[in-house]
Amino acid sequence: MKIFYCFLVFVVSVISGFAQQSDSLRTELLSQVNVTANRITVQTLETAGSISVISSQNSKVWQPRTTPEALMGTTGVFVQKTTHGAGSPFLRGLTGNQTLILIDGIRLNNSTFRYGPNQYLNTIDPFAIEKMEVLRGGGSVAYGSDALGGTFQLLTSNPSFSEKLTVHGRAVGRYSTGDMEKTLRTGLEVSASRVAFSGGLSVRNFGDLIGGDTTGRQSPSGYKDRAFDAKLLLRVSDSWSLTVAHQSVRQRHVPLYYRYKLENFALNEFNPQNRSLSYFKLKGGTPRKWASEISLTGSWQTTKEGRLSRKTGSSSLRTETDKVKTAGLIFNVQSDITGFWKASSGIEIYNDLIKSNKTDQVAGGSPVYGRGLYPDDSKYLNYAIYTLHRLRLDNLQFSFGGRFNGFRIDVSDEVLGKVLVKPKALVGNASVSYLIREKSNFYGSFHSGFRAPNIDDMGTLGIVDFRYELPAYDLKPEASYNFEVGYKFRSKSLAIGAALFQNNLRNLITRVQVKGQKIDGIDVYRKENVERAYIRGGELEAEYMFSGNWKLYGGGAYNFGKNVTKNEPVRRIPPLNGRLGVEYRKLRWYVRPEVWFADQQTRLAAGDLGDNRIPKGGTPGWVVVNLMAGYEAKHFAVNAVAQNLTNKDYRTHGSGINGVGRSLWLTLTTRF
């Protein structure tokens, strides 16, 4: 708490001194543009909502090991790590299948996304990302199911056209003390007047994560990662372009560390953990106001998750495999209705096919085949129509929109029988902003959201999150009603963003214990729509540039969640957390010391008390000091990150593995 109060004092002091300081430099905070909030390009300052934009420049400085870790320190984002090969970001107290992840506008979330923390964001190669946009508290109208807490959009790098044929290349090498990371990334870009291509290959070997103070090496936690991406841009005409892209990630032997440490497993790992995405996007403009820009995106995405497990002292090896194939189609039309009225409307269709199986193999015996975690050959159709509008009248700006979403869930299973469910949802949003001289934005907004029941909710049979779960089918969509007020200010040297929100949650799907029933000594649960809850809180961030070369920055977020039905805290609510830092840049050099902090979390739900990853009495608070420095030249760059200088032993709330201890991460980049 003391650090957060210091941050408030810092904000007050820079505001009071603002009139006396130079405006020669421009702040980065709030000056970027985003596409996530309204499906059209809008400056972040003018957005009637809380959105963070993490640029590639920030990633170059921080040099994140993985995509989840690239979000660490972002205002309003709290990253939980079940294991070293995972990372699940919380938005306003929610995570897992209650937050939505997009890649270039395409849903990463599929019908098997689990409730609570998961590892799926870690299957996106951070080297392929150009920019990340984080919309807190919204996204269902624009993008559909799952955006109860908010929306993450990851935008990959695009090659650029050039008048003459040009070829550029890049190679990146990274090493960490203790052999915690050995990475090599190579990339190539070829540009011409009508054709542009970029591609890259990442080879990453992660050793066991070494914690701070008394923790030491956390084994087993290391794994191997291979990633490939390619993108081709064709200029079909002066106003039309075609993008064809592919990306894939293959991860091997990803241990779930806490299961070895706390649950008596001799083997428990994801193997393999694969994802691939191929898509095309045809985009162009027309002279008609109702269709100033049209885009058509078709995608094909596959995920494969294998799970291997064997208890200590047992000779029985269990192998589970889930495969999901998703075909998607998005048709979007942007309209410049008048000079002050813009709109974005369209249709979306996604269709999942799930294959799931399980094999038990005793040493020396024949394999026994059985039902997988999900019903085999399940089908999940997701279709929608939406429209979003933005009106600017002098200093007032109005935004509103609506979405109808339907689903067809087709399950045929020996436990459930044949089930056909067709849930539907209708959601809307509205906001108003008062803009003053392109510097200030007072806003209020309302977003309704939903999460349709998925195959993981309906068809799970087996041990999940230290419980035995039975299938359920009579489920309705979860609903959220998010209210927010905020203020944004930006000048050349100072930027401030503040927001207060309350998110009312209804029809929450939760596991309910089946009384008197145990399987292999484990309590049995089934999911039901039984809970109401609310999460309220506040967020504050600021950035101040002075003396030509210096920048002060910081941010913090607080969430308070209550399960009204059970009269207890909402599960896994992050504590007060944030960061403070200062950066100095001169010519090609920079240095950036930074402090991360989190208060203790002692407000625990019954599910938290039974979670062996959370210490008895709650998760202690912590303060971690990092130091980043680097030199950037035309053809090469050297970046160094010294993490956890005090070697603090810490764990983010709900994680199954401790954070990294004192260590040095060195990255060398060469370009031609």
XYZ file of C-alpha atoms in Angstrom:
672
model
C 0.000 0.000 0.000
C 2.822 2.425 0.860
C 4.203 2.219 -2.673
C 0.800 2.992 -4.156
C 0.455 6.026 -1.900
C 3.920 7.162 -3.017
C 2.723 6.876 -6.589
C -0.271 9.104 -5.798
C 2.114 11.674 -4.313
C 4.232 11.415 -7.463
C 1.205 12.114 -9.682
C 0.162 15.121 -7.595
C 3.688 16.518 -7.654
C 4.123 16.270 -11.402
C 0.715 17.862 -11.990
C 1.588 20.767 -9.713
C 4.904 21.261 -11.463
C 3.602 20.759 -14.976
C 3.083 24.446 -15.757
C 6.763 25.132 -15.026
C 8.183 22.322 -17.191
C 9.190 22.126 -20.824
C 6.847 20.729 -23.488
C 9.671 19.848 -25.859
C 9.084 16.080 -25.713
C 5.995 14.019 -26.306
C 4.695 11.329 -24.011
C 3.991 7.853 -25.346
C 1.127 7.110 -22.943
C -2.306 7.806 -24.549
C -0.706 9.008 -27.807
C -0.962 5.659 -29.632
C -3.860 4.541 -31.770
C -5.853 1.357 -31.226
C -8.330 -0.712 -33.214
C -9.640 -2.964 -30.454
C -12.126 -0.652 -28.761
C -14.344 0.072 -31.801
C -12.894 -1.989 -34.697
C -11.756 1.312 -36.231
C -8.548 3.269 -35.710
C -8.964 5.630 -32.744
C -6.420 7.532 -30.706
C -6.223 6.050 -27.224
C -6.801 9.449 -25.637
C -10.198 9.676 -27.369
C -11.310 6.152 -26.460
C -14.134 6.095 -23.903
C -12.593 3.273 -21.928
C -9.414 1.962 -20.367
C -6.991 0.644 -22.954
C -3.250 0.038 -22.803
C -1.036 -0.186 -25.883
C 2.264 -2.057 -25.520
C 4.473 -1.109 -28.447
C 7.368 -3.038 -29.942
C 9.677 -0.366 -28.508
C 8.602 -1.302 -24.989
C 9.217 -4.957 -25.766
C 12.719 -4.155 -27.021
C 13.521 -2.543 -23.678
C 11.879 -5.163 -21.452
C 12.925 -8.143 -23.626
C 10.138 -10.439 -22.334
C 10.815 -14.159 -22.269
C 7.248 -15.023 -23.285
C 4.095 -13.240 -24.439
C 2.409 -13.409 -20.985
C 5.518 -11.888 -19.422
C 5.374 -9.043 -21.955
C 2.181 -7.944 -20.185
C 3.757 -7.829 -16.724
C 3.625 -4.343 -15.254
C 0.870 -3.195 -17.619
C -1.681 -1.165 -15.681
C -4.698 -3.283 -14.779
C -3.066 -6.557 -15.886
C -1.926 -9.159 -13.349
C -0.145 -12.254 -14.695
C -0.557 -15.571 -12.868
C 1.865 -18.393 -13.691
C 0.647 -21.908 -12.990
C 4.010 -23.116 -14.274
C 7.030 -21.760 -16.151
C 5.541 -22.706 -19.537
C 2.260 -20.866 -18.918
C 1.004 -17.415 -17.983
C -2.593 -16.305 -17.588
C -3.338 -12.556 -17.480
C -6.075 -11.232 -15.209
C -8.200 -8.296 -16.374
C -10.263 -6.687 -13.640
C -10.182 -9.815 -11.530
C -11.039 -12.304 -14.299
C -8.930 -14.664 -16.399
C -9.080 -17.867 -18.457
C -12.236 -18.235 -20.537
C -13.644 -15.026 -18.978
C -11.188 -12.879 -20.937
C -10.852 -12.802 -24.729
C -7.598 -13.133 -26.701
C -7.369 -12.075 -30.365
C -4.587 -12.454 -32.907
C -4.889 -9.930 -35.748
C -8.621 -9.737 -35.007
C -9.083 -13.538 -34.982
C -10.234 -15.336 -31.842
C -7.647 -17.461 -30.070
C -10.332 -18.578 -27.586
C -11.998 -21.787 -28.658
C -14.661 -24.019 -27.115
C -12.251 -25.906 -24.826
C -10.779 -22.855 -23.074
C -10.815 -23.617 -19.365
C -12.218 -21.665 -16.459
C -9.460 -20.089 -14.392
C -5.786 -19.745 -15.349
C -4.562 -21.487 -18.489
C -1.483 -21.620 -20.705
C -2.838 -20.630 -24.135
C -1.355 -17.112 -24.355
C 2.071 -18.710 -24.042
C 1.563 -20.397 -27.432
C 2.070 -17.042 -29.209
C 5.651 -16.205 -30.157
C 6.570 -12.768 -28.709
C 9.015 -12.153 -31.579
C 6.114 -12.128 -34.065
C 4.198 -9.373 -32.227
C 4.357 -5.739 -33.308
C 1.875 -4.334 -30.801
C -0.465 -5.461 -28.025
C -3.704 -3.710 -27.100
C -5.456 -4.387 -23.796
C -9.091 -3.255 -23.471
C -10.170 -3.512 -19.852
C -13.849 -4.129 -19.177
C -15.175 -4.488 -22.725
C -15.084 -6.279 -26.053
C -18.194 -8.477 -26.205
C -20.059 -6.214 -28.648
C -17.094 -6.005 -31.010
C -15.752 -9.540 -30.685
C -18.253 -11.777 -28.913
C -18.163 -14.331 -26.142
C -15.663 -14.424 -23.248
C -14.853 -10.696 -22.870
C -16.283 -10.414 -19.347
C -13.095 -8.941 -17.921
C -11.802 -7.455 -21.152
C -9.983 -8.149 -24.407
C -6.352 -8.747 -25.378
C -5.482 -8.059 -29.023
C -2.083 -9.110 -30.367
C -1.143 -7.564 -33.695
C 1.672 -9.255 -35.602
C 4.317 -7.470 -37.646
C 3.558 -6.488 -41.234
C 6.123 -6.206 -44.026
C 6.084 -2.903 -45.925
C 6.047 -2.082 -49.624
C 8.944 -0.198 -51.245
C 9.505 1.353 -54.675
C 12.653 -0.723 -55.235
C 13.349 -4.321 -54.381
C 14.864 -4.416 -50.904
C 15.923 -7.220 -48.606
C 16.364 -6.876 -44.846
C 17.308 -9.437 -42.254
C 17.538 -9.710 -38.499
C 19.042 -12.160 -36.035
C 18.453 -12.157 -32.291
C 20.317 -14.149 -29.677
C 19.446 -14.233 -25.978
C 21.017 -15.886 -22.984
C 20.162 -15.893 -19.288
C 22.269 -16.759 -16.291
C 21.666 -20.213 -14.894
C 20.839 -21.454 -18.424
C 17.240 -20.275 -17.869
C 16.989 -19.243 -21.537
C 18.874 -19.883 -24.760
C 17.106 -18.287 -27.734
C 17.867 -17.725 -31.390
C 15.512 -15.792 -33.671
C 16.117 -15.162 -37.377
C 13.929 -13.103 -39.675
C 13.833 -11.948 -43.293
C 11.823 -9.231 -45.060
C 11.608 -8.740 -48.835
C 9.819 -5.678 -50.223
C 8.808 -4.474 -53.668
C 6.219 -2.067 -55.033
C 3.366 -4.595 -55.112
C 4.644 -7.525 -53.057
C 6.065 -7.722 -49.545
C 7.061 -10.740 -47.491
C 8.335 -11.337 -43.981
C 9.125 -14.537 -42.129
C 10.881 -15.703 -39.017
C 11.984 -18.752 -37.074
C 12.417 -18.897 -33.288
C 14.302 -21.645 -31.455
C 14.022 -21.321 -27.685
C 15.239 -23.630 -24.931
C 14.148 -22.743 -21.417
C 15.930 -24.209 -18.444
C 14.484 -24.637 -14.983
C 13.340 -21.360 -13.429
C 15.607 -20.242 -10.577
C 13.712 -18.440 -7.823
C 14.935 -15.870 -5.356
C 16.376 -16.011 -1.848
C 15.823 -19.544 -0.482
C 13.835 -21.022 -3.390
C 16.655 -21.871 -5.767
C 16.168 -24.008 -8.861
C 12.562 -25.103 -9.401
C 12.838 -28.428 -11.170
C 11.371 -29.626 -13.409
C 10.082 -26.425 -15.064
C 12.103 -25.977 -18.275
C 10.881 -26.861 -21.767
C 11.577 -26.456 -25.496
C 9.776 -24.092 -27.874
C 9.902 -23.819 -31.676
C 7.969 -21.170 -33.617
C 7.589 -20.120 -37.258
C 5.695 -17.250 -38.860
C 5.321 -15.890 -42.395
C 3.260 -13.127 -43.936
C 2.743 -12.134 -47.576
C 1.187 -8.816 -48.642
C -0.049 -8.293 -52.198
C -1.163 -4.924 -53.564
C -4.047 -6.068 -55.727
C -4.860 -2.519 -56.856
C -4.366 1.038 -55.612
C -7.137 0.547 -53.053
C -7.157 -3.211 -52.387
C -4.633 -5.498 -50.694
C -4.457 -9.170 -49.797
C -2.670 -10.565 -46.748
C -1.832 -14.257 -46.403
C -0.250 -15.347 -43.129
C 0.757 -18.439 -41.191
C 2.133 -18.935 -37.695
C 2.827 -22.030 -35.658
C 4.253 -22.881 -32.260
C 5.386 -26.304 -31.026
C 6.254 -26.808 -27.358
C 7.592 -30.030 -25.858
C 7.743 -31.425 -22.337
C 6.206 -28.478 -20.475
C 6.119 -29.545 -16.796
C 3.371 -28.482 -14.388
C 5.853 -27.751 -11.630
C 3.411 -27.503 -8.710
C 2.039 -30.978 -9.380
C 5.532 -32.428 -8.886
C 6.080 -30.305 -5.804
C 2.666 -30.565 -4.131
C 0.705 -33.487 -5.581
C 3.077 -36.466 -5.588
C 3.467 -36.782 -9.365
C 6.498 -38.432 -10.911
C 5.401 -37.114 -14.327
C 2.921 -34.367 -15.189
C 3.456 -32.302 -18.312
C 1.980 -30.865 -21.475
C 3.475 -32.801 -24.372
C 2.937 -31.607 -26.994
C 1.444 -28.143 -26.765
C 0.939 -27.001 -30.365
C -0.940 -24.205 -32.117
C -1.092 -23.103 -35.735
C -3.016 -20.339 -37.472
C -3.368 -19.661 -41.181
C -5.478 -16.830 -42.529
C -6.113 -14.513 -45.435
C -7.444 -10.962 -45.294
C -8.763 -9.098 -48.324
C -9.092 -5.406 -47.563
C -9.929 -2.352 -49.634
C -11.771 0.923 -49.960
C -14.710 2.043 -52.083
C -16.076 5.517 -52.950
C -19.346 4.743 -51.184
C -19.802 6.277 -47.739
C -21.598 3.247 -46.361
C -18.631 1.055 -47.354
C -15.550 3.236 -47.154
C -13.547 0.138 -46.216
C -14.407 -3.547 -46.600
C -12.493 -6.536 -45.272
C -12.981 -10.283 -45.492
C -10.924 -12.573 -43.248
C -10.880 -16.351 -43.435
C -8.942 -18.403 -40.903
C -8.022 -21.980 -40.050
C -6.627 -22.644 -36.587
C -5.623 -25.882 -34.899
C -4.546 -26.623 -31.345
C -3.231 -29.857 -29.918
C -2.769 -30.380 -26.202
C -1.268 -33.601 -24.911
C -1.108 -34.364 -21.197
C 1.117 -37.037 -19.663
C 0.747 -38.007 -16.003
C 2.018 -40.705 -13.666
C 1.877 -40.753 -9.875
C 4.998 -41.458 -7.824
C 5.274 -45.190 -7.174
C 2.828 -46.056 -9.949
C 3.619 -47.875 -13.193
C 0.493 -46.559 -14.925
C 1.038 -43.796 -17.492
C -1.982 -41.757 -18.572
C -1.895 -40.014 -21.958
C -4.652 -37.530 -22.840
C -4.914 -35.664 -26.133
C -7.304 -32.891 -27.165
C -7.357 -31.508 -30.709
C -9.460 -28.538 -31.797
C -9.855 -27.453 -35.420
C -11.456 -24.042 -35.916
C -12.615 -22.500 -39.182
C -13.478 -18.803 -39.074
C -14.901 -16.129 -41.362
C -15.207 -12.392 -40.631
C -16.836 -9.856 -42.951
C -16.520 -6.251 -41.785
C -17.674 -2.965 -43.325
C -16.532 0.455 -42.147
C -18.826 3.373 -42.944
C -18.154 7.120 -43.033
C -21.831 7.999 -42.800
C -21.174 11.714 -42.368
C -18.204 13.831 -41.407
C -18.971 13.209 -37.737
C -20.490 9.704 -37.841
C -18.434 6.549 -38.384
C -19.502 2.937 -38.026
C -18.104 -0.584 -38.167
C -20.481 -3.503 -38.810
C -20.207 -7.105 -39.833
C -20.774 -10.799 -39.341
C -18.613 -13.494 -37.757
C -18.711 -17.273 -37.937
C -16.473 -19.767 -36.127
C -16.886 -23.533 -36.115
C -14.967 -25.917 -33.809
C -14.484 -29.651 -34.175
C -13.073 -31.374 -31.070
C -11.245 -34.691 -30.946
C -10.426 -36.041 -27.493
C -9.050 -39.360 -26.250
C -7.320 -41.016 -23.316
C -5.005 -43.997 -22.935
C -3.849 -45.753 -19.757
C -0.722 -47.860 -20.134
C 0.639 -50.081 -17.368
C 4.250 -51.163 -17.788
C 4.267 -54.529 -19.500
C 0.529 -54.465 -20.166
C -1.753 -53.595 -23.059
C -3.019 -50.004 -23.451
C -6.554 -49.288 -22.260
C -8.400 -46.734 -24.382
C -11.150 -44.573 -22.925
C -13.130 -41.375 -23.123
C -11.020 -38.244 -23.226
C -11.530 -35.114 -21.157
C -14.195 -33.983 -23.682
C -16.768 -35.875 -25.754
C -15.097 -36.979 -28.987
C -16.349 -35.371 -32.233
C -18.100 -32.512 -30.406
C -19.066 -29.561 -32.605
C -19.393 -25.923 -31.590
C -20.807 -23.298 -33.981
C -20.517 -19.597 -33.087
C -22.236 -17.021 -35.349
C -22.914 -13.311 -34.865
C -23.890 -9.970 -36.355
C -22.692 -6.691 -34.843
C -22.584 -2.943 -35.394
C -20.597 -0.189 -33.610
C -21.041 3.560 -34.079
C -19.040 6.656 -33.144
C -20.366 10.246 -33.374
C -18.367 13.422 -32.748
C -20.317 16.661 -32.116
C -17.946 19.482 -31.191
C -16.506 18.510 -27.793
C -18.922 15.631 -27.269
C -18.320 12.132 -28.556
C -20.883 9.331 -28.410
C -20.274 5.640 -29.002
C -22.842 2.856 -29.045
C -23.290 -0.592 -30.506
C -24.993 -3.952 -30.344
C -24.366 -7.598 -31.090
C -26.512 -10.693 -31.527
C -24.653 -13.973 -30.984
C -26.001 -17.468 -31.471
C -24.461 -20.896 -30.835
C -25.117 -24.489 -31.796
C -23.434 -26.985 -29.469
C -23.654 -30.570 -30.656
C -22.412 -33.251 -28.253
C -22.851 -37.010 -28.469
C -21.377 -38.840 -25.513
C -21.701 -42.092 -23.582
C -22.192 -40.114 -20.369
C -24.327 -37.220 -21.639
C -26.118 -39.032 -24.419
C -26.946 -36.902 -27.470
C -27.209 -33.224 -26.562
C -28.026 -30.268 -28.817
C -27.984 -26.843 -27.137
C -28.616 -23.477 -28.850
C -27.845 -20.608 -26.436
C -28.183 -16.999 -27.611
C -27.030 -13.611 -26.357
C -27.828 -9.973 -27.125
C -25.424 -7.337 -25.781
C -24.852 -3.623 -26.181
C -22.622 -0.766 -25.127
C -22.823 3.013 -24.885
C -20.456 5.785 -23.847
C -20.096 9.541 -23.841
C -16.901 11.610 -23.789
C -16.280 15.282 -23.232
C -13.102 16.221 -25.097
C -11.271 19.507 -24.480
C -8.715 20.810 -27.005
C -7.531 17.273 -27.848
C -5.892 17.106 -24.406
C -8.566 15.976 -21.963
C -11.252 13.319 -22.021
C -13.912 12.949 -19.320
C -15.919 9.832 -20.094
C -18.539 7.436 -18.831
C -19.307 4.057 -20.373
C -21.465 0.958 -20.071
C -20.617 -2.440 -21.560
C -22.702 -5.561 -21.328
C -20.881 -8.789 -22.010
C -21.423 -12.518 -22.043
C -19.681 -15.864 -22.091
C -21.537 -18.712 -23.697
C -21.153 -22.175 -22.115
C -18.500 -24.103 -24.016
C -17.451 -27.728 -24.400
C -15.185 -27.454 -21.362
C -18.180 -26.397 -19.249
C -20.549 -29.017 -20.619
C -18.486 -32.070 -21.394
C -15.547 -32.271 -18.975
C -15.114 -35.679 -17.366
C -12.065 -36.234 -15.192
C -9.639 -34.534 -12.831
C -9.396 -30.787 -13.365
C -7.758 -28.337 -10.957
C -7.490 -30.972 -8.156
C -11.216 -31.879 -8.452
C -13.085 -34.625 -10.306
C -15.585 -33.026 -12.676
C -18.732 -34.509 -14.221
C -20.395 -33.278 -17.445
C -23.293 -30.769 -17.420
C -25.531 -29.558 -20.216
C -28.282 -27.332 -18.823
C -26.179 -24.144 -18.766
C -26.958 -20.543 -19.769
C -24.512 -17.806 -20.853
C -22.727 -15.886 -18.142
C -23.436 -12.134 -18.212
C -21.575 -8.988 -17.164
C -22.632 -5.351 -16.825
C -19.601 -3.071 -16.617
C -19.945 0.584 -15.588
C -16.945 2.906 -15.811
C -16.065 6.576 -15.384
C -12.662 7.970 -16.175
C -10.415 10.854 -17.051
C -7.499 11.109 -19.478
C -5.075 13.978 -19.984
C -2.155 14.273 -22.372
C 0.235 17.074 -23.240
C 3.690 16.928 -24.762
C 5.324 16.144 -21.412
C 2.568 14.753 -19.182
C -0.055 12.015 -19.561
C -2.492 10.718 -16.942
C -5.228 8.110 -17.071
C -7.595 7.229 -14.229
C -10.708 5.062 -14.063
C -13.234 3.715 -11.571
C -15.383 0.726 -12.504
C -17.903 -1.809 -11.274
C -18.590 -5.059 -13.095
C -21.789 -6.874 -12.069
C -21.687 -10.579 -12.964
C -24.743 -12.805 -13.322
C -25.412 -16.494 -14.071
C -21.808 -17.369 -13.314
C -20.954 -20.964 -14.163
C -19.209 -22.574 -11.233
C -18.313 -26.017 -9.978
C -20.789 -27.300 -7.383
C -19.831 -30.269 -5.223
C -21.924 -33.403 -5.617
C -22.564 -34.250 -1.978
C -21.633 -37.687 -0.767
C -19.821 -38.707 -3.956
C -16.108 -39.388 -4.428
C -14.146 -40.994 -7.270
C -10.743 -42.476 -6.357
C -10.954 -40.523 -3.114
C -11.416 -37.187 -4.898
C -14.430 -34.893 -4.376
C -16.812 -34.789 -7.347
C -18.139 -31.552 -8.877
C -20.529 -30.498 -11.650
C -20.904 -27.018 -13.198
C -24.084 -24.970 -12.703
C -25.321 -21.368 -13.246
C -25.713 -20.487 -9.586
C -23.676 -17.405 -8.714
C -23.900 -13.626 -8.725
C -20.906 -11.433 -8.008
C -19.431 -8.011 -8.517
C -15.912 -6.690 -8.966
C -15.157 -3.021 -8.425
C -11.933 -1.104 -8.430
C -9.756 1.673 -9.751
C -6.761 2.157 -12.026
C -4.254 4.977 -12.282
C -1.301 5.502 -14.603
C 0.917 8.449 -15.467
C 3.950 9.372 -17.547
C 6.032 12.527 -17.244
C 8.915 13.628 -19.480
C 11.353 16.331 -18.383
C 14.851 17.733 -18.854
C 15.085 16.501 -22.420
C 16.178 12.928 -21.613
C 14.221 11.757 -18.559
C 10.881 10.034 -18.168
C 9.008 9.109 -14.982
C 6.175 6.615 -15.243
C 4.002 4.425 -13.092
C 0.677 2.743 -12.679
C -1.409 0.824 -10.196
C -4.672 -1.120 -10.003
C -6.942 -2.288 -7.204
C -9.758 -4.841 -7.450
C -12.327 -5.826 -4.846
C -14.518 -8.798 -5.679
C -17.452 -10.254 -3.790
C -19.395 -13.401 -4.543
C -22.874 -12.264 -3.514
C -24.331 -15.767 -3.668
C -21.806 -17.258 -1.265
C -21.106 -14.040 0.672
C -17.366 -14.461 0.224
C -14.594 -12.973 -1.945
C -14.441 -13.803 -5.654
C -11.801 -16.451 -6.328
C -8.236 -15.450 -7.260
C -8.798 -11.676 -7.060
C -5.386 -10.009 -7.555
C -4.122 -7.747 -4.784
C -3.244 -4.090 -5.197
C -0.384 -4.097 -7.719
C 1.563 -1.876 -10.093
C 4.942 -0.497 -11.052
C 7.091 2.642 -10.820
C 10.049 3.518 -13.001
C 12.331 6.129 -14.464
C 14.039 6.073 -17.852
C 17.007 8.031 -19.156
C 17.809 8.189 -22.879
C 20.651 9.965 -24.616
C 21.527 9.415 -28.243
C 21.551 5.626 -28.607
C 21.837 4.730 -24.922
C 19.125 4.129 -22.379
C 18.841 2.932 -18.792
C 15.609 2.131 -16.964
C 15.330 1.082 -13.297
C 11.855 -0.185 -12.463
C 9.999 -1.403 -9.381
C 7.141 -3.932 -9.449
C 4.982 -4.376 -6.392
C 1.985 -6.294 -5.115
C 0.282 -6.079 -1.751
C -0.566 -9.194 0.243
C -3.813 -10.954 -0.617
C -5.581 -12.360 2.433
C -9.188 -12.052 1.171
C -9.672 -15.660 0.112
C -12.666 -17.574 -1.184
C -13.353 -21.130 -0.068
C -11.852 -22.304 -3.372
C -8.692 -20.307 -2.640
C -8.399 -21.865 0.810
C -8.502 -25.296 -0.835
C -5.980 -24.344 -3.547
C -2.594 -25.820 -2.709
C -0.872 -23.124 -4.791
C -1.945 -20.392 -2.343
C -0.080 -20.273 1.008
C -2.116 -20.671 4.179
C -3.419 -17.271 5.230
C -2.909 -15.817 1.760
C -0.158 -14.712 -0.598
C 2.460 -12.354 0.925
C 3.135 -8.969 -0.658
C 6.375 -8.233 -2.454
C 8.538 -5.580 -4.118
C 10.863 -6.478 -6.993
C 13.526 -4.192 -8.481
C 14.591 -4.608 -12.128
C 17.168 -2.718 -14.184
C 17.123 -2.436 -17.989
C 19.868 -0.900 -20.126
C 20.895 -0.964 -23.760
C 22.620 0.504 -26.760
C 20.971 0.709 -30.180
C 22.909 1.376 -33.393
C 21.908 1.145 -37.030
C 22.957 -2.456 -37.558
C 23.044 -3.894 -34.051
C 21.630 -3.510 -30.559
C 22.590 -4.802 -27.131
C 19.937 -5.053 -24.405
C 20.420 -6.216 -20.836
C 17.803 -6.859 -18.165
C 18.848 -7.488 -14.573
C 15.813 -8.928 -12.808
C 15.057 -9.007 -9.102
C 18.205 -7.223 -7.949
C 17.446 -7.894 -4.271
C 16.842 -11.607 -4.961
C 13.371 -11.377 -3.432
C 11.560 -14.682 -2.976
C 8.049 -13.962 -4.301
C 5.030 -15.426 -6.041
C 2.208 -13.728 -7.920
C -1.110 -14.582 -6.269
C -2.491 -17.965 -7.328
C 0.654 -19.073 -9.154
C 2.096 -22.567 -8.942
C 5.724 -21.448 -9.250
C 7.753 -18.633 -7.714
C 9.071 -15.651 -9.680
C 12.598 -15.461 -11.033
C 15.402 -14.566 -8.633
C 18.438 -12.353 -9.218
C 19.453 -12.931 -12.827
C 20.815 -11.315 -15.982
C 19.180 -11.623 -19.401
C 21.362 -10.476 -22.321
C 20.058 -9.959 -25.882
C 22.106 -9.194 -28.994
C 20.352 -8.098 -32.204
C 21.953 -7.690 -35.619
C 20.263 -6.194 -38.691
C 21.094 -5.694 -42.357
